[in-house]
JSON list of C-alpha atoms in Angstrom, two decimals:
[
{"chain": "A", "resi": 1, "resn": "MET", "atom": "CA", "xyz": [-175.34, -125.80, 55.78]},
{"chain": "A", "resi": 2, "resn": "ALA", "atom": "CA", "xyz": [-176.27, -124.88, 59.34]},
{"chain": "A", "resi": 3, "resn": "ALA", "atom": "CA", "xyz": [-172.76, -125.73, 60.48]},
{"chain": "A", "resi": 4, "resn": "ASN", "atom": "CA", "xyz": [-171.30, -123.60, 57.66]},
{"chain": "A", "resi": 5, "resn": "GLN", "atom": "CA", "xyz": [-173.40, -120.68, 58.85]},
{"chain": "A", "resi": 6, "resn": "GLY", "atom": "CA", "xyz": [-171.89, -121.06, 62.29]},
{"chain": "A", "resi": 7, "resn": "GLU", "atom": "CA", "xyz": [-175.09, -122.10, 64.04]},
{"chain": "A", "resi": 8, "resn": "ARG", "atom": "CA", "xyz": [-174.58, -123.98, 67.25]},
{"chain": "A", "resi": 9, "resn": "THR", "atom": "CA", "xyz": [-176.55, -127.05, 68.16]},
{"chain": "A", "resi": 10, "resn": "ARG", "atom": "CA", "xyz": [-177.30, -127.57, 71.79]},
{"chain": "A", "resi": 11, "resn": "ARG", "atom": "CA", "xyz": [-176.92, -130.98, 73.33]},
{"chain": "A", "resi": 12, "resn": "ARG", "atom": "CA", "xyz": [-179.79, -131.83, 75.61]},
{"chain": "A", "resi": 13, "resn": "LEU", "atom": "CA", "xyz": [-178.47, -132.33, 79.13]},
{"chain": "A", "resi": 14, "resn": "SER", "atom": "CA", "xyz": [-179.39, -135.41, 81.10]},
{"chain": "A", "resi": 15, "resn": "THR", "atom": "CA", "xyz": [-181.08, -134.96, 84.48]},
{"chain": "A", "resi": 16, "resn": "GLY", "atom": "CA", "xyz": [-177.78, -135.53, 86.29]},
{"chain": "A", "resi": 17, "resn": "GLU", "atom": "CA", "xyz": [-175.87, -133.15, 84.03]},
{"chain": "A", "resi": 18, "resn": "ARG", "atom": "CA", "xyz": [-178.48, -130.41, 84.41]},
{"chain": "A", "resi": 19, "resn": "ARG", "atom": "CA", "xyz": [-178.51, -130.79, 88.18]},
{"chain": "A", "resi": 20, "resn": "GLU", "atom": "CA", "xyz": [-174.71, -130.57, 88.26]},
{"chain": "A", "resi": 21, "resn": "GLN", "atom": "CA", "xyz": [-174.81, -127.46, 86.07]},
{"chain": "A", "resi": 22, "resn": "LEU", "atom": "CA", "xyz": [-177.27, -125.75, 88.41]},
{"chain": "A", "resi": 23, "resn": "LEU", "atom": "CA", "xyz": [-175.24, -126.67, 91.48]},
{"chain": "A", "resi": 24, "resn": "SER", "atom": "CA", "xyz": [-172.07, -125.30, 89.88]},
{"chain": "A", "resi": 25, "resn": "VAL", "atom": "CA", "xyz": [-173.79, -121.99, 89.17]},
{"chain": "A", "resi": 26, "resn": "GLY", "atom": "CA", "xyz": [-175.14, -121.93, 92.70]},
{"chain": "A", "resi": 27, "resn": "ALA", "atom": "CA", "xyz": [-171.73, -122.66, 94.21]},
{"chain": "A", "resi": 28, "resn": "ARG", "atom": "CA", "xyz": [-170.25, -119.69, 92.36]},
{"chain": "A", "resi": 29, "resn": "LEU", "atom": "CA", "xyz": [-173.01, -117.28, 93.37]},
{"chain": "A", "resi": 30, "resn": "PHE", "atom": "CA", "xyz": [-173.16, -118.40, 97.00]},
{"chain": "A", "resi": 31, "resn": "SER", "atom": "CA", "xyz": [-169.37, -118.15, 97.23]},
{"chain": "A", "resi": 32, "resn": "GLU", "atom": "CA", "xyz": [-169.45, -114.55, 96.02]},
{"chain": "A", "resi": 33, "resn": "SER", "atom": "CA", "xyz": [-172.48, -113.22, 97.90]},
{"chain": "A", "resi": 34, "resn": "PRO", "atom": "CA", "xyz": [-174.28, -113.82, 101.21]},
{"chain": "A", "resi": 35, "resn": "TYR", "atom": "CA", "xyz": [-177.17, -116.27, 101.15]},
{"chain": "A", "resi": 36, "resn": "ASP", "atom": "CA", "xyz": [-179.85, -113.57, 101.26]},
{"chain": "A", "resi": 37, "resn": "ASP", "atom": "CA", "xyz": [-178.35, -111.74, 98.27]},
{"chain": "A", "resi": 38, "resn": "VAL", "atom": "CA", "xyz": [-178.56, -114.71, 95.89]},
{"chain": "A", "resi": 39, "resn": "TRP", "atom": "CA", "xyz": [-181.78, -114.96, 93.90]},
{"chain": "A", "resi": 40, "resn": "ILE", "atom": "CA", "xyz": [-183.13, -118.11, 92.27]},
{"chain": "A", "resi": 41, "resn": "GLU", "atom": "CA", "xyz": [-184.02, -116.06, 89.19]},
{"chain": "A", "resi": 42, "resn": "GLN", "atom": "CA", "xyz": [-180.34, -115.17, 88.84]},
{"chain": "A", "resi": 43, "resn": "VAL", "atom": "CA", "xyz": [-179.34, -118.83, 88.94]},
{"chain": "A", "resi": 44, "resn": "ALA", "atom": "CA", "xyz": [-181.91, -119.73, 86.29]},
{"chain": "A", "resi": 45, "resn": "GLU", "atom": "CA", "xyz": [-180.81, -116.88, 84.03]},
{"chain": "A", "resi": 46, "resn": "ILE", "atom": "CA", "xyz": [-177.11, -117.80, 84.19]},
{"chain": "A", "resi": 47, "resn": "ALA", "atom": "CA", "xyz": [-177.88, -121.47, 83.60]},
{"chain": "A", "resi": 48, "resn": "GLY", "atom": "CA", "xyz": [-180.17, -120.60, 80.69]},
{"chain": "A", "resi": 49, "resn": "VAL", "atom": "CA", "xyz": [-183.20, -122.41, 82.11]},
{"chain": "A", "resi": 50, "resn": "SER", "atom": "CA", "xyz": [-186.64, -121.34, 83.26]},
{"chain": "A", "resi": 51, "resn": "ARG", "atom": "CA", "xyz": [-187.42, -120.75, 86.91]},
{"chain": "A", "resi": 52, "resn": "GLY", "atom": "CA", "xyz": [-189.95, -123.56, 86.65]},
{"chain": "A", "resi": 53, "resn": "LEU", "atom": "CA", "xyz": [-187.28, -126.04, 85.63]},
{"chain": "A", "resi": 54, "resn": "LEU", "atom": "CA", "xyz": [-185.00, -124.96, 88.46]},
{"chain": "A", "resi": 55, "resn": "TYR", "atom": "CA", "xyz": [-187.84, -125.34, 90.96]},
{"chain": "A", "resi": 56, "resn": "HIS", "atom": "CA", "xyz": [-188.48, -128.79, 89.50]},
{"chain": "A", "resi": 57, "resn": "TYR", "atom": "CA", "xyz": [-185.02, -129.81, 90.72]},
{"chain": "A", "resi": 58, "resn": "PHE", "atom": "CA", "xyz": [-185.00, -127.73, 93.91]},
{"chain": "A", "resi": 59, "resn": "PRO", "atom": "CA", "xyz": [-188.41, -126.73, 95.32]},
{"chain": "A", "resi": 60, "resn": "THR", "atom": "CA", "xyz": [-187.03, -123.88, 97.46]},
{"chain": "A", "resi": 61, "resn": "LYS", "atom": "CA", "xyz": [-183.95, -121.71, 97.74]},
{"chain": "A", "resi": 62, "resn": "ARG", "atom": "CA", "xyz": [-183.09, -123.48, 100.98]},
{"chain": "A", "resi": 63, "resn": "ASP", "atom": "CA", "xyz": [-183.27, -126.86, 99.20]},
{"chain": "A", "resi": 64, "resn": "PHE", "atom": "CA", "xyz": [-180.98, -125.49, 96.50]},
{"chain": "A", "resi": 65, "resn": "PHE", "atom": "CA", "xyz": [-178.36, -124.15, 98.90]},
{"chain": "A", "resi": 66, "resn": "ALA", "atom": "CA", "xyz": [-178.56, -127.31, 101.00]},
{"chain": "A", "resi": 67, "resn": "ALA", "atom": "CA", "xyz": [-177.83, -129.36, 97.86]},
{"chain": "A", "resi": 68, "resn": "VAL", "atom": "CA", "xyz": [-174.79, -127.16, 97.10]},
{"chain": "A", "resi": 69, "resn": "VAL", "atom": "CA", "xyz": [-173.51, -127.71, 100.66]},
{"chain": "A", "resi": 70, "resn": "GLU", "atom": "CA", "xyz": [-174.17, -131.47, 100.53]},
{"chain": "A", "resi": 71, "resn": "ARG", "atom": "CA", "xyz": [-172.32, -131.80, 97.21]},
{"chain": "A", "resi": 72, "resn": "GLU", "atom": "CA", "xyz": [-169.25, -130.07, 98.59]},
{"chain": "A", "resi": 73, "resn": "SER", "atom": "CA", "xyz": [-169.49, -132.07, 101.80]},
{"chain": "A", "resi": 74, "resn": "ALA", "atom": "CA", "xyz": [-169.42, -135.35, 99.85]},
{"chain": "A", "resi": 75, "resn": "ARG", "atom": "CA", "xyz": [-166.40, -134.17, 97.87]},
{"chain": "A", "resi": 76, "resn": "MET", "atom": "CA", "xyz": [-164.49, -133.18, 101.00]},
{"chain": "A", "resi": 77, "resn": "LEU", "atom": "CA", "xyz": [-165.29, -136.45, 102.75]},
{"chain": "A", "resi": 78, "resn": "ARG", "atom": "CA", "xyz": [-163.80, -138.31, 99.80]},
{"chain": "A", "resi": 79, "resn": "MET", "atom": "CA", "xyz": [-160.70, -136.11, 99.99]},
{"chain": "A", "resi": 80, "resn": "THR", "atom": "CA", "xyz": [-160.24, -136.72, 103.72]},
{"chain": "A", "resi": 81, "resn": "ALA", "atom": "CA", "xyz": [-160.95, -140.46, 103.66]},
{"chain": "A", "resi": 82, "resn": "ALA", "atom": "CA", "xyz": [-158.20, -142.45, 105.34]},
{"chain": "A", "resi": 83, "resn": "VAL", "atom": "CA", "xyz": [-156.25, -145.17, 103.52]},
{"chain": "A", "resi": 84, "resn": "PRO", "atom": "CA", "xyz": [-156.59, -148.40, 105.54]},
{"chain": "A", "resi": 85, "resn": "GLY", "atom": "CA", "xyz": [-153.33, -149.83, 106.79]},
{"chain": "A", "resi": 86, "resn": "VAL", "atom": "CA", "xyz": [-151.22, -146.77, 106.00]},
{"chain": "A", "resi": 87, "resn": "PRO", "atom": "CA", "xyz": [-149.79, -144.89, 109.02]},
{"chain": "A", "resi": 88, "resn": "VAL", "atom": "CA", "xyz": [-151.27, -141.45, 109.58]},
{"chain": "A", "resi": 89, "resn": "ARG", "atom": "CA", "xyz": [-147.91, -139.71, 109.29]},
{"chain": "A", "resi": 90, "resn": "GLU", "atom": "CA", "xyz": [-147.28, -141.31, 105.89]},
{"chain": "A", "resi": 91, "resn": "GLN", "atom": "CA", "xyz": [-150.62, -140.46, 104.39]},
{"chain": "A", "resi": 92, "resn": "LEU", "atom": "CA", "xyz": [-151.02, -137.00, 105.91]},
{"chain": "A", "resi": 93, "resn": "ALA", "atom": "CA", "xyz": [-148.94, -135.17, 103.27]},
{"chain": "A", "resi": 94, "resn": "ASP", "atom": "CA", "xyz": [-150.58, -137.02, 100.36]},
{"chain": "A", "resi": 95, "resn": "GLY", "atom": "CA", "xyz": [-154.03, -136.48, 101.84]},
{"chain": "A", "resi": 96, "resn": "LEU", "atom": "CA", "xyz": [-153.43, -132.77, 102.31]},
{"chain": "A", "resi": 97, "resn": "ASP", "atom": "CA", "xyz": [-152.02, -132.49, 98.79]},
{"chain": "A", "resi": 98, "resn": "ALA", "atom": "CA", "xyz": [-155.22, -133.99, 97.39]},
{"chain": "A", "resi": 99, "resn": "TYR", "atom": "CA", "xyz": [-157.34, -131.80, 99.65]},
{"chain": "A", "resi": 100, "resn": "LEU", "atom": "CA", "xyz": [-155.55, -128.60, 98.62]},
{"chain": "A", "resi": 101, "resn": "GLU", "atom": "CA", "xyz": [-155.85, -129.54, 94.98]},
{"chain": "A", "resi": 102, "resn": "TYR", "atom": "CA", "xyz": [-159.60, -129.94, 95.54]},
{"chain": "A", "resi": 103, "resn": "VAL", "atom": "CA", "xyz": [-159.76, -126.54, 97.28]},
{"chain": "A", "resi": 104, "resn": "ARG", "atom": "CA", "xyz": [-158.04, -124.86, 94.34]},
{"chain": "A", "resi": 105, "resn": "ALA", "atom": "CA", "xyz": [-160.01, -126.71, 91.65]},
{"chain": "A", "resi": 106, "resn": "HIS", "atom": "CA", "xyz": [-163.38, -126.17, 93.36]},
{"chain": "A", "resi": 107, "resn": "ALA", "atom": "CA", "xyz": [-162.78, -122.80, 94.99]},
{"chain": "A", "resi": 108, "resn": "HIS", "atom": "CA", "xyz": [-166.35, -121.57, 94.51]},
{"chain": "A", "resi": 109, "resn": "GLY", "atom": "CA", "xyz": [-167.85, -124.70, 96.04]},
{"chain": "A", "resi": 110, "resn": "TYR", "atom": "CA", "xyz": [-165.40, -124.64, 98.93]},
{"chain": "A", "resi": 111, "resn": "ARG", "atom": "CA", "xyz": [-166.22, -121.03, 99.75]},
{"chain": "A", "resi": 112, "resn": "ALA", "atom": "CA", "xyz": [-169.95, -121.67, 99.41]},
{"chain": "A", "resi": 113, "resn": "PHE", "atom": "CA", "xyz": [-169.73, -124.65, 101.73]},
{"chain": "A", "resi": 114, "resn": "HIS", "atom": "CA", "xyz": [-168.05, -122.62, 104.44]},
{"chain": "A", "resi": 115, "resn": "ARG", "atom": "CA", "xyz": [-170.60, -119.82, 104.12]},
{"chain": "A", "resi": 116, "resn": "ALA", "atom": "CA", "xyz": [-173.30, -122.25, 105.23]},
{"chain": "A", "resi": 117, "resn": "ASP", "atom": "CA", "xyz": [-172.71, -121.76, 108.93]},
{"chain": "A", "resi": 118, "resn": "ALA", "atom": "CA", "xyz": [-173.31, -118.02, 108.56]},
{"chain": "A", "resi": 119, "resn": "THR", "atom": "CA", "xyz": [-176.82, -118.44, 107.18]},
{"chain": "A", "resi": 120, "resn": "GLY", "atom": "CA", "xyz": [-179.79, -117.98, 109.45]},
{"chain": "A", "resi": 121, "resn": "ASP", "atom": "CA", "xyz": [-181.30, -121.23, 108.23]},
{"chain": "A", "resi": 122, "resn": "ARG", "atom": "CA", "xyz": [-181.04, -123.95, 110.87]},
{"chain": "A", "resi": 123, "resn": "ALA", "atom": "CA", "xyz": [-181.55, -126.79, 108.39]},
{"chain": "A", "resi": 124, "resn": "VAL", "atom": "CA", "xyz": [-178.65, -125.62, 106.22]},
{"chain": "A", "resi": 125, "resn": "ARG", "atom": "CA", "xyz": [-176.43, -125.03, 109.23]},
{"chain": "A", "resi": 126, "resn": "ARG", "atom": "CA", "xyz": [-177.24, -128.54, 110.45]},
{"chain": "A", "resi": 127, "resn": "ILE", "atom": "CA", "xyz": [-176.06, -130.04, 107.13]},
{"chain": "A", "resi": 128, "resn": "TYR", "atom": "CA", "xyz": [-172.84, -128.05, 107.38]},
{"chain": "A", "resi": 129, "resn": "ARG", "atom": "CA", "xyz": [-172.15, -129.09, 110.96]},
{"chain": "A", "resi": 130, "resn": "GLN", "atom": "CA", "xyz": [-172.93, -132.72, 110.19]},
{"chain": "A", "resi": 131, "resn": "ALA", "atom": "CA", "xyz": [-170.35, -132.59, 107.40]},
{"chain": "A", "resi": 132, "resn": "LEU", "atom": "CA", "xyz": [-167.69, -131.22, 109.75]},
{"chain": "A", "resi": 133, "resn": "ALA", "atom": "CA", "xyz": [-168.58, -133.88, 112.32]},
{"chain": "A", "resi": 134, "resn": "ALA", "atom": "CA", "xyz": [-168.13, -136.56, 109.65]},
{"chain": "A", "resi": 135, "resn": "GLN", "atom": "CA", "xyz": [-164.67, -135.18, 108.78]},
{"chain": "A", "resi": 136, "resn": "GLU", "atom": "CA", "xyz": [-163.78, -135.21, 112.46]},
{"chain": "A", "resi": 137, "resn": "ARG", "atom": "CA", "xyz": [-164.88, -138.86, 112.79]},
{"chain": "A", "resi": 138, "resn": "GLN", "atom": "CA", "xyz": [-162.79, -139.86, 109.78]},
{"chain": "A", "resi": 139, "resn": "ILE", "atom": "CA", "xyz": [-159.66, -138.33, 111.30]},
{"chain": "A", "resi": 140, "resn": "LEU", "atom": "CA", "xyz": [-160.29, -139.84, 114.73]},
{"chain": "A", "resi": 141, "resn": "GLU", "atom": "CA", "xyz": [-160.90, -143.27, 113.23]},
{"chain": "A", "resi": 142, "resn": "ALA", "atom": "CA", "xyz": [-157.65, -143.04, 111.26]},
{"chain": "A", "resi": 143, "resn": "LEU", "atom": "CA", "xyz": [-155.75, -142.12, 114.43]},
{"chain": "A", "resi": 144, "resn": "SER", "atom": "CA", "xyz": [-157.43, -144.92, 116.33]},
{"chain": "A", "resi": 145, "resn": "ALA", "atom": "CA", "xyz": [-156.43, -147.49, 113.68]},
{"chain": "A", "resi": 146, "resn": "ASP", "atom": "CA", "xyz": [-152.80, -146.35, 113.67]},
{"chain": "A", "resi": 147, "resn": "PRO", "atom": "CA", "xyz": [-150.55, -148.33, 116.08]},
{"chain": "A", "resi": 148, "resn": "GLU", "atom": "CA", "xyz": [-148.60, -145.16, 116.87]},
{"chain": "A", "resi": 149, "resn": "PHE", "atom": "CA", "xyz": [-151.68, -143.55, 118.38]},
{"chain": "A", "resi": 150, "resn": "GLY", "atom": "CA", "xyz": [-154.07, -146.41, 119.15]},
{"chain": "A", "resi": 151, "resn": "PRO", "atom": "CA", "xyz": [-157.79, -146.77, 119.99]},
{"chain": "A", "resi": 152, "resn": "ALA", "atom": "CA", "xyz": [-157.52, -144.65, 123.14]},
{"chain": "A", "resi": 153, "resn": "PHE", "atom": "CA", "xyz": [-156.93, -141.58, 120.97]},
{"chain": "A", "resi": 154, "resn": "GLU", "atom": "CA", "xyz": [-160.47, -141.73, 119.60]},
{"chain": "A", "resi": 155, "resn": "GLU", "atom": "CA", "xyz": [-161.94, -141.49, 123.10]},
{"chain": "A", "resi": 156, "resn": "ARG", "atom": "CA", "xyz": [-159.76, -138.71, 124.49]},
{"chain": "A", "resi": 157, "resn": "THR", "atom": "CA", "xyz": [-161.60, -135.41, 124.89]},
{"chain": "A", "resi": 158, "resn": "ASP", "atom": "CA", "xyz": [-158.47, -133.34, 124.35]},
{"chain": "A", "resi": 159, "resn": "VAL", "atom": "CA", "xyz": [-157.76, -135.12, 121.04]},
{"chain": "A", "resi": 160, "resn": "ARG", "atom": "CA", "xyz": [-161.32, -134.53, 119.87]},
{"chain": "A", "resi": 161, "resn": "LEU", "atom": "CA", "xyz": [-160.98, -130.84, 120.68]},
{"chain": "A", "resi": 162, "resn": "ALA", "atom": "CA", "xyz": [-157.60, -130.73, 118.93]},
{"chain": "A", "resi": 163, "resn": "VAL", "atom": "CA", "xyz": [-158.99, -132.31, 115.76]},
{"chain": "A", "resi": 164, "resn": "ARG", "atom": "CA", "xyz": [-162.00, -130.01, 115.77]},
{"chain": "A", "resi": 165, "resn": "GLY", "atom": "CA", "xyz": [-159.72, -127.01, 116.20]},
{"chain": "A", "resi": 166, "resn": "TRP", "atom": "CA", "xyz": [-157.41, -128.25, 113.46]},
{"chain": "A", "resi": 167, "resn": "LEU", "atom": "CA", "xyz": [-160.33, -128.47, 111.02]},
{"chain": "A", "resi": 168, "resn": "ALA", "atom": "CA", "xyz": [-161.17, -124.84, 111.77]},
{"chain": "A", "resi": 169, "resn": "PHE", "atom": "CA", "xyz": [-157.51, -123.87, 111.41]},
{"chain": "A", "resi": 170, "resn": "THR", "atom": "CA", "xyz": [-157.18, -125.68, 108.07]},
{"chain": "A", "resi": 171, "resn": "THR", "atom": "CA", "xyz": [-160.35, -124.06, 106.77]},
{"chain": "A", "resi": 172, "resn": "ALA", "atom": "CA", "xyz": [-159.06, -120.59, 107.70]},
{"chain": "A", "resi": 173, "resn": "VAL", "atom": "CA", "xyz": [-155.70, -121.29, 106.07]},
{"chain": "A", "resi": 174, "resn": "CYS", "atom": "CA", "xyz": [-157.32, -122.58, 102.87]},
{"chain": "A", "resi": 175, "resn": "LEU", "atom": "CA", "xyz": [-159.71, -119.63, 102.58]},
{"chain": "A", "resi": 176, "resn": "GLU", "atom": "CA", "xyz": [-156.82, -117.22, 103.04]},
{"chain": "A", "resi": 177, "resn": "TRP", "atom": "CA", "xyz": [-154.77, -119.17, 100.49]},
{"chain": "A", "resi": 178, "resn": "LEU", "atom": "CA", "xyz": [-157.59, -118.77, 97.95]},
{"chain": "A", "resi": 179, "resn": "ARG", "atom": "CA", "xyz": [-157.58, -115.02, 98.55]},
{"chain": "A", "resi": 180, "resn": "ASP", "atom": "CA", "xyz": [-153.80, -114.82, 98.16]},
{"chain": "A", "resi": 181, "resn": "PRO", "atom": "CA", "xyz": [-152.58, -117.94, 96.32]},
{"chain": "A", "resi": 182, "resn": "GLU", "atom": "CA", "xyz": [-148.93, -116.88, 96.08]},
{"chain": "A", "resi": 183, "resn": "SER", "atom": "CA", "xyz": [-147.85, -119.32, 98.79]},
{"chain": "A", "resi": 184, "resn": "PRO", "atom": "CA", "xyz": [-146.79, -122.63, 97.23]},
{"chain": "A", "resi": 185, "resn": "ARG", "atom": "CA", "xyz": [-149.13, -125.53, 97.89]},
{"chain": "A", "resi": 186, "resn": "GLU", "atom": "CA", "xyz": [-146.28, -127.47, 99.52]},
{"chain": "A", "resi": 187, "resn": "GLN", "atom": "CA", "xyz": [-145.82, -124.69, 102.06]},
{"chain": "A", "resi": 188, "resn": "VAL", "atom": "CA", "xyz": [-149.52, -124.67, 102.91]},
{"chain": "A", "resi": 189, "resn": "ARG", "atom": "CA", "xyz": [-149.53, -128.47, 103.11]},
{"chain": "A", "resi": 190, "resn": "ASP", "atom": "CA", "xyz": [-146.56, -128.59, 105.49]},
{"chain": "A", "resi": 191, "resn": "LEU", "atom": "CA", "xyz": [-148.08, -125.88, 107.68]},
{"chain": "A", "resi": 192, "resn": "CYS", "atom": "CA", "xyz": [-151.34, -127.83, 108.05]},
{"chain": "A", "resi": 193, "resn": "ALA", "atom": "CA", "xyz": [-149.53, -131.13, 108.63]},
{"chain": "A", "resi": 194, "resn": "ARG", "atom": "CA", "xyz": [-147.36, -129.68, 111.39]},
{"chain": "A", "resi": 195, "resn": "ALA", "atom": "CA", "xyz": [-150.42, -128.12, 112.99]},
{"chain": "A", "resi": 196, "resn": "LEU", "atom": "CA", "xyz": [-152.26, -131.45, 113.23]},
{"chain": "A", "resi": 197, "resn": "LEU", "atom": "CA", "xyz": [-149.29, -133.43, 114.50]},
{"chain": "A", "resi": 198, "resn": "GLY", "atom": "CA", "xyz": [-148.48, -130.71, 117.01]},
{"chain": "A", "resi": 199, "resn": "ALA", "atom": "CA", "xyz": [-152.07, -130.50, 118.20]},
{"chain": "A", "resi": 200, "resn": "ILE", "atom": "CA", "xyz": [-152.38, -134.22, 118.94]},
{"chain": "A", "resi": 201, "resn": "ALA", "atom": "CA", "xyz": [-148.91, -134.66, 120.43]},
{"chain": "A", "resi": 202, "resn": "PRO", "atom": "CA", "xyz": [-149.00, -135.98, 124.01]}
]
């Protein structure tokens, strides 16, 4: 009868599902507003949980934002992971395609992640910078393992600077693409690919 009356039954979320729900709400709010303008009470209200439950998962607002940043960091590291044995030039387009698809599918999380460096919280900024450093290492290791470039590439200061600059360039391009998504993904992909190959050219 309850179903006939249109009553909805709520499925109890597991701990992992609830945590993911809260992080998704947080990613949206942090992507839309500066860190100081997001209130934990707002997150709890949107998620339909008590403040006490939210604090059970994340003791402080800093812990909550740090968890949002760490989740997006893990996703991006998976997207930028090199494929062993495949030349960099061959996997660059496919890797960027996957990365851009992630950016579009998780736009709120991507924006929230890149807001982290603007916060005044040193712990959160450290997590963000560690994530960028991990992306940089992945790219350098892929170049080092590629016979076209070789192990010396990983040690060259100019290559490190080029890769670091390319990550900043790609971030800026992706954020602009999210604001104005009319450019085809293939065009954005080719732009980023040319930028990396041009930056590391001898």
